[in-house]
Amino acid sequence: GAGVSQTPSNKVTEKGKYVELRCDPISGHTALYWYRQSLGQGPEFLIYFQGTGAADDSGLPNDRFFAVRPEGSVSTLKIQRTERGDSAVYLCASSRTTDTQYFGPGTRLTVL
Amino acid sequence: GENVEQHPSTLSVQEGDSAVIKCTYSDSASNYFPWYKQELGKGPQLIIDIRSNVGEKKDQRIAVTLNKTAKHFSLHITETQPEDSAVYFCAASRGGNQFYFGTGTSLTVIP
């Protein structure tokens, strides 16, 4: 079946702009996770949804970052007033159970 | 919180040889340990996982071992092939929560 999909695959923006990154999880997966991966590092947790609600948002670095999942399926990660330090690959993962997470291909965000 | 350390950061092996990657974790409450393979420009792909009630798990050429007492787990790849070349990440989790990832091991299999 279809895996996790993320759009866009690449996003280039200017410092100070607003961006939205989209994640389509595997059908039927109730849990959805966002991670950020910097070059040469492992993914770092940002936020976790169980259904429509954010079960854990402790990884969001500051209040410029926000994520929603209004219908318990598609999720959008929103970044306001982007900074050059926000440049990274943003990964989304989904899970049916409370263990195995399946990752999408990521969105590479570049802030100029 | 959890801290996962991974070694080595780079590993080169001859085709057909074995490769071993080791990880340690700090949180004794962690009970789920997946391994991911990440190729350039792609997302991490799950290759094998192990839960804390099991000491070893094998899937064809890949095996993972877990030592809960010492808080370390290892990935073993036998009969390596050039297509095994990638970055490998270990992770630890309490289950149902965020994964804590290691810093990755870049494996190169030399034909």
mmCIF file of C-alpha atoms in Angstrom:
data_model
loop_
_atom_site.group_PDB
_atom_site.id
_atom_site.type_symbol
_atom_site.label_atom_id
_atom_site.label_comp_id
_atom_site.label_asym_id
_atom_site.label_seq_id
_atom_site.Cartn_x
_atom_site.Cartn_y
_atom_site.Cartn_z
ATOM 1 C CA GLY A 1 0.000 0.000 0.000
ATOM 2 C CA ALA A 2 0.938 3.672 -0.128
ATOM 3 C CA GLY A 3 3.459 4.883 2.376
ATOM 4 C CA VAL A 4 3.748 8.208 4.152
ATOM 5 C CA SER A 5 3.880 11.081 1.712
ATOM 6 C CA GLN A 6 5.163 14.605 2.290
ATOM 7 C CA THR A 7 4.828 17.734 0.224
ATOM 8 C CA PRO A 8 6.629 19.656 -0.996
ATOM 9 C CA SER A 9 9.802 17.614 -1.325
ATOM 10 C CA ASN A 10 11.837 20.812 -1.357
ATOM 11 C CA LYS A 11 11.011 24.276 -0.122
ATOM 12 C CA VAL A 12 13.202 27.353 -0.449
ATOM 13 C CA THR A 13 12.080 30.473 1.357
ATOM 14 C CA GLU A 14 13.467 33.756 2.556
ATOM 15 C CA LYS A 15 14.203 34.631 6.147
ATOM 16 C CA GLY A 16 11.103 35.958 7.866
ATOM 17 C CA LYS A 17 8.601 34.168 5.617
ATOM 18 C CA TYR A 18 5.907 31.699 6.663
ATOM 19 C CA VAL A 19 5.945 28.081 5.451
ATOM 20 C CA GLU A 20 3.627 25.092 5.657
ATOM 21 C CA LEU A 21 4.765 21.504 5.291
ATOM 22 C CA ARG A 22 2.231 18.751 4.690
ATOM 23 C CA CYS A 23 2.191 15.100 5.732
ATOM 24 C CA ASP A 24 -0.187 12.366 4.534
ATOM 25 C CA PRO A 25 0.133 9.353 6.843
ATOM 26 C CA ILE A 26 -0.502 5.743 5.983
ATOM 27 C CA SER A 27 -4.246 5.123 5.891
ATOM 28 C CA GLY A 28 -5.556 3.919 9.231
ATOM 29 C CA HIS A 29 -2.561 5.079 11.254
ATOM 30 C CA THR A 30 -3.792 7.036 14.249
ATOM 31 C CA ALA A 31 -0.414 8.239 15.475
ATOM 32 C CA LEU A 32 1.587 10.848 13.570
ATOM 33 C CA TYR A 33 5.010 12.252 14.400
ATOM 34 C CA TRP A 34 7.105 15.167 13.145
ATOM 35 C CA TYR A 35 10.897 15.117 13.375
ATOM 36 C CA ARG A 36 13.618 17.492 12.186
ATOM 37 C CA GLN A 37 16.905 16.194 10.805
ATOM 38 C CA SER A 38 19.955 18.406 10.440
ATOM 39 C CA LEU A 39 22.833 17.409 8.198
ATOM 40 C CA GLY A 40 24.815 14.517 9.634
ATOM 41 C CA GLN A 41 22.488 14.036 12.587
ATOM 42 C CA GLY A 42 19.716 11.694 13.582
ATOM 43 C CA PRO A 43 16.097 12.865 13.493
ATOM 44 C CA GLU A 44 14.993 14.966 16.470
ATOM 45 C CA PHE A 45 11.446 14.806 17.765
ATOM 46 C CA LEU A 46 9.165 17.801 17.361
ATOM 47 C CA ILE A 47 5.555 16.768 18.031
ATOM 48 C CA TYR A 48 3.339 13.687 18.249
ATOM 49 C CA PHE A 49 -0.392 13.421 17.460
ATOM 50 C CA GLN A 50 -2.751 10.696 18.597
ATOM 51 C CA GLY A 51 -5.827 11.273 16.463
ATOM 52 C CA THR A 52 -6.553 14.979 16.219
ATOM 53 C CA GLY A 53 -4.853 16.059 19.418
ATOM 54 C CA ALA A 54 -1.203 16.791 20.097
ATOM 55 C CA ALA A 55 -0.227 14.198 22.690
ATOM 56 C CA ASP A 56 3.288 15.572 23.097
ATOM 57 C CA ASP A 57 4.640 18.840 21.671
ATOM 58 C CA SER A 58 7.683 19.046 23.916
ATOM 59 C CA GLY A 59 10.086 18.975 20.967
ATOM 60 C CA LEU A 60 8.849 22.145 19.296
ATOM 61 C CA PRO A 61 11.792 24.553 19.629
ATOM 62 C CA ASN A 62 9.778 27.747 20.131
ATOM 63 C CA ASP A 63 6.407 29.338 19.478
ATOM 64 C CA ARG A 64 7.222 29.959 15.811
ATOM 65 C CA PHE A 65 6.528 26.278 15.225
ATOM 66 C CA PHE A 66 2.985 24.903 15.234
ATOM 67 C CA ALA A 67 1.338 21.769 13.877
ATOM 68 C CA VAL A 68 -2.253 20.709 13.312
ATOM 69 C CA ARG A 69 -4.118 17.547 12.394
ATOM 70 C CA PRO A 70 -7.751 18.679 12.271
ATOM 71 C CA GLU A 71 -9.361 15.487 10.979
ATOM 72 C CA GLY A 72 -6.969 12.954 12.428
ATOM 73 C CA SER A 73 -5.302 12.188 9.117
ATOM 74 C CA VAL A 74 -3.309 14.828 7.204
ATOM 75 C CA SER A 75 -1.055 17.037 9.290
ATOM 76 C CA THR A 76 0.503 20.413 8.567
ATOM 77 C CA LEU A 77 3.633 21.761 10.227
ATOM 78 C CA LYS A 78 3.660 25.542 10.211
ATOM 79 C CA ILE A 79 6.706 27.710 10.758
ATOM 80 C CA GLN A 80 6.357 31.468 11.197
ATOM 81 C CA ARG A 81 9.063 34.093 10.694
ATOM 82 C CA THR A 82 11.519 31.512 9.410
ATOM 83 C CA GLU A 83 15.168 31.782 10.379
ATOM 84 C CA ARG A 84 18.262 30.391 8.650
ATOM 85 C CA GLY A 85 18.660 27.950 11.555
ATOM 86 C CA ASP A 86 15.335 26.358 10.621
ATOM 87 C CA SER A 87 16.952 24.901 7.495
ATOM 88 C CA ALA A 88 16.767 21.119 7.779
ATOM 89 C CA VAL A 89 14.885 18.081 6.520
ATOM 90 C CA TYR A 90 11.495 17.785 8.176
ATOM 91 C CA LEU A 91 10.368 14.181 8.482
ATOM 92 C CA CYS A 92 6.920 12.841 9.197
ATOM 93 C CA ALA A 93 6.179 9.339 10.486
ATOM 94 C CA SER A 94 2.978 7.464 11.217
ATOM 95 C CA SER A 95 2.138 4.441 13.303
ATOM 96 C CA ARG A 96 -0.826 2.113 13.775
ATOM 97 C CA THR A 97 0.369 0.741 17.072
ATOM 98 C CA THR A 98 2.362 2.460 19.725
ATOM 99 C CA ASP A 99 5.662 1.149 18.406
ATOM 100 C CA THR A 100 6.677 0.897 14.780
ATOM 101 C CA GLN A 101 6.929 4.254 13.024
ATOM 102 C CA TYR A 102 7.058 4.496 9.236
ATOM 103 C CA PHE A 103 8.744 7.559 7.799
ATOM 104 C CA GLY A 104 8.018 9.641 4.759
ATOM 105 C CA PRO A 105 10.699 10.960 2.374
ATOM 106 C CA GLY A 106 10.902 14.319 4.130
ATOM 107 C CA THR A 107 10.717 17.956 3.088
ATOM 108 C CA ARG A 108 14.025 19.730 2.677
ATOM 109 C CA LEU A 109 13.560 23.300 3.906
ATOM 110 C CA THR A 110 16.133 25.925 2.987
ATOM 111 C CA VAL A 111 15.862 29.383 4.494
ATOM 112 C CA LEU A 112 17.954 31.968 2.648
ATOM 113 C CA GLY B 1 15.430 12.305 29.049
ATOM 114 C CA GLU B 2 16.850 9.486 26.989
ATOM 115 C CA ASN B 3 20.339 9.699 25.514
ATOM 116 C CA VAL B 4 21.336 7.323 22.709
ATOM 117 C CA GLU B 5 24.953 6.994 21.629
ATOM 118 C CA GLN B 6 25.968 5.194 18.453
ATOM 119 C CA HIS B 7 29.352 3.888 17.273
ATOM 120 C CA PRO B 8 31.151 3.921 14.959
ATOM 121 C CA SER B 9 30.222 7.036 13.001
ATOM 122 C CA THR B 10 31.713 5.554 9.828
ATOM 123 C CA LEU B 11 32.372 1.955 8.870
ATOM 124 C CA SER B 12 33.925 0.459 5.740
ATOM 125 C CA VAL B 13 33.839 -3.267 5.051
ATOM 126 C CA GLN B 14 34.683 -5.517 2.144
ATOM 127 C CA GLU B 15 31.766 -7.090 0.329
ATOM 128 C CA GLY B 16 30.882 -10.361 1.995
ATOM 129 C CA ASP B 17 32.253 -9.376 5.392
ATOM 130 C CA SER B 18 30.134 -8.629 8.454
ATOM 131 C CA ALA B 19 29.311 -5.194 9.861
ATOM 132 C CA VAL B 20 28.456 -4.420 13.479
ATOM 133 C CA ILE B 21 27.011 -1.157 14.789
ATOM 134 C CA LYS B 22 26.575 -0.555 18.504
ATOM 135 C CA CYS B 23 24.273 1.711 20.494
ATOM 136 C CA THR B 24 23.865 2.485 24.179
ATOM 137 C CA TYR B 25 20.909 4.117 25.885
ATOM 138 C CA SER B 26 20.431 5.738 29.269
ATOM 139 C CA ASP B 27 16.728 5.370 30.175
ATOM 140 C CA SER B 28 15.990 1.986 31.736
ATOM 141 C CA ALA B 29 12.294 2.542 30.909
ATOM 142 C CA SER B 30 12.983 2.347 27.160
ATOM 143 C CA ASN B 31 11.472 -0.860 25.833
ATOM 144 C CA TYR B 32 11.474 -0.607 22.039
ATOM 145 C CA PHE B 33 14.586 -0.398 19.850
ATOM 146 C CA PRO B 34 14.235 0.007 16.072
ATOM 147 C CA TRP B 35 16.972 0.279 13.468
ATOM 148 C CA TYR B 36 16.569 2.398 10.361
ATOM 149 C CA LYS B 37 18.460 2.553 7.084
ATOM 150 C CA GLN B 38 18.584 5.912 5.331
ATOM 151 C CA GLU B 39 19.763 6.349 1.781
ATOM 152 C CA LEU B 40 20.758 9.720 0.404
ATOM 153 C CA GLY B 41 17.764 11.988 -0.116
ATOM 154 C CA LYS B 42 15.285 9.503 1.344
ATOM 155 C CA GLY B 43 13.480 9.036 4.611
ATOM 156 C CA PRO B 44 14.566 6.433 7.183
ATOM 157 C CA GLN B 45 13.392 2.905 6.392
ATOM 158 C CA LEU B 46 12.754 0.435 9.204
ATOM 159 C CA ILE B 47 14.921 -2.676 8.781
ATOM 160 C CA ILE B 48 14.510 -4.476 12.095
ATOM 161 C CA ASP B 49 13.303 -3.816 15.621
ATOM 162 C CA ILE B 50 13.447 -5.497 19.007
ATOM 163 C CA ARG B 51 11.439 -5.202 22.182
ATOM 164 C CA SER B 52 12.824 -5.380 25.680
ATOM 165 C CA ASN B 53 11.386 -8.826 26.392
ATOM 166 C CA VAL B 54 13.577 -10.347 23.682
ATOM 167 C CA GLY B 55 17.369 -10.720 23.649
ATOM 168 C CA GLU B 56 17.933 -11.343 19.967
ATOM 169 C CA LYS B 57 16.046 -11.147 16.696
ATOM 170 C CA LYS B 58 17.122 -12.197 13.225
ATOM 171 C CA ASP B 59 15.793 -11.507 9.747
ATOM 172 C CA GLN B 60 17.841 -13.094 6.967
ATOM 173 C CA ARG B 61 21.227 -11.305 6.933
ATOM 174 C CA ILE B 62 20.276 -8.833 9.659
ATOM 175 C CA ALA B 63 20.213 -9.456 13.396
ATOM 176 C CA VAL B 64 19.825 -7.298 16.467
ATOM 177 C CA THR B 65 20.889 -8.124 20.005
ATOM 178 C CA LEU B 66 19.792 -6.396 23.205
ATOM 179 C CA ASN B 67 21.455 -6.381 26.618
ATOM 180 C CA LYS B 68 19.035 -4.672 28.999
ATOM 181 C CA THR B 69 21.361 -4.883 31.969
ATOM 182 C CA ALA B 70 24.140 -3.066 30.168
ATOM 183 C CA LYS B 71 21.684 -0.886 28.243
ATOM 184 C CA HIS B 72 23.167 -1.581 24.857
ATOM 185 C CA PHE B 73 21.981 -3.057 21.590
ATOM 186 C CA SER B 74 23.734 -3.904 18.366
ATOM 187 C CA LEU B 75 22.976 -4.370 14.682
ATOM 188 C CA HIS B 76 24.735 -7.174 12.839
ATOM 189 C CA ILE B 77 24.748 -7.414 9.052
ATOM 190 C CA THR B 78 26.307 -10.552 7.575
ATOM 191 C CA GLU B 79 27.434 -11.189 3.993
ATOM 192 C CA THR B 80 27.359 -7.492 3.231
ATOM 193 C CA GLN B 81 26.502 -6.318 -0.265
ATOM 194 C CA PRO B 82 27.139 -2.956 -1.985
ATOM 195 C CA GLU B 83 23.431 -2.131 -1.689
ATOM 196 C CA ASP B 84 23.801 -2.242 2.096
ATOM 197 C CA SER B 85 25.784 1.009 1.842
ATOM 198 C CA ALA B 86 23.763 3.718 3.607
ATOM 199 C CA VAL B 87 23.484 5.553 6.921
ATOM 200 C CA TYR B 88 22.074 3.434 9.734
ATOM 201 C CA PHE B 89 20.334 4.867 12.787
ATOM 202 C CA CYS B 90 19.438 3.187 16.037
ATOM 203 C CA ALA B 91 16.657 4.523 18.234
ATOM 204 C CA ALA B 92 15.135 3.938 21.651
ATOM 205 C CA SER B 93 11.600 4.548 22.833
ATOM 206 C CA ARG B 94 9.314 3.945 25.782
ATOM 207 C CA GLY B 95 6.681 2.795 23.321
ATOM 208 C CA GLY B 96 4.019 5.019 21.864
ATOM 209 C CA ASN B 97 6.185 8.022 22.373
ATOM 210 C CA GLN B 98 8.943 9.811 20.563
ATOM 211 C CA PHE B 99 11.976 7.998 19.300
ATOM 212 C CA TYR B 100 15.405 9.094 20.488
ATOM 213 C CA PHE B 101 17.861 8.526 17.664
ATOM 214 C CA GLY B 102 21.582 7.930 17.618
ATOM 215 C CA THR B 103 23.809 10.091 15.458
ATOM 216 C CA GLY B 104 24.074 7.539 12.674
ATOM 217 C CA THR B 105 26.674 5.239 11.142
ATOM 218 C CA SER B 106 27.699 5.688 7.532
ATOM 219 C CA LEU B 107 28.343 2.181 6.184
ATOM 220 C CA THR B 108 30.300 1.683 2.984
ATOM 221 C CA VAL B 109 30.536 -1.791 1.467
ATOM 222 C CA ILE B 110 33.479 -2.003 -0.888
ATOM 223 C CA PRO B 111 32.920 -4.299 -3.886
#
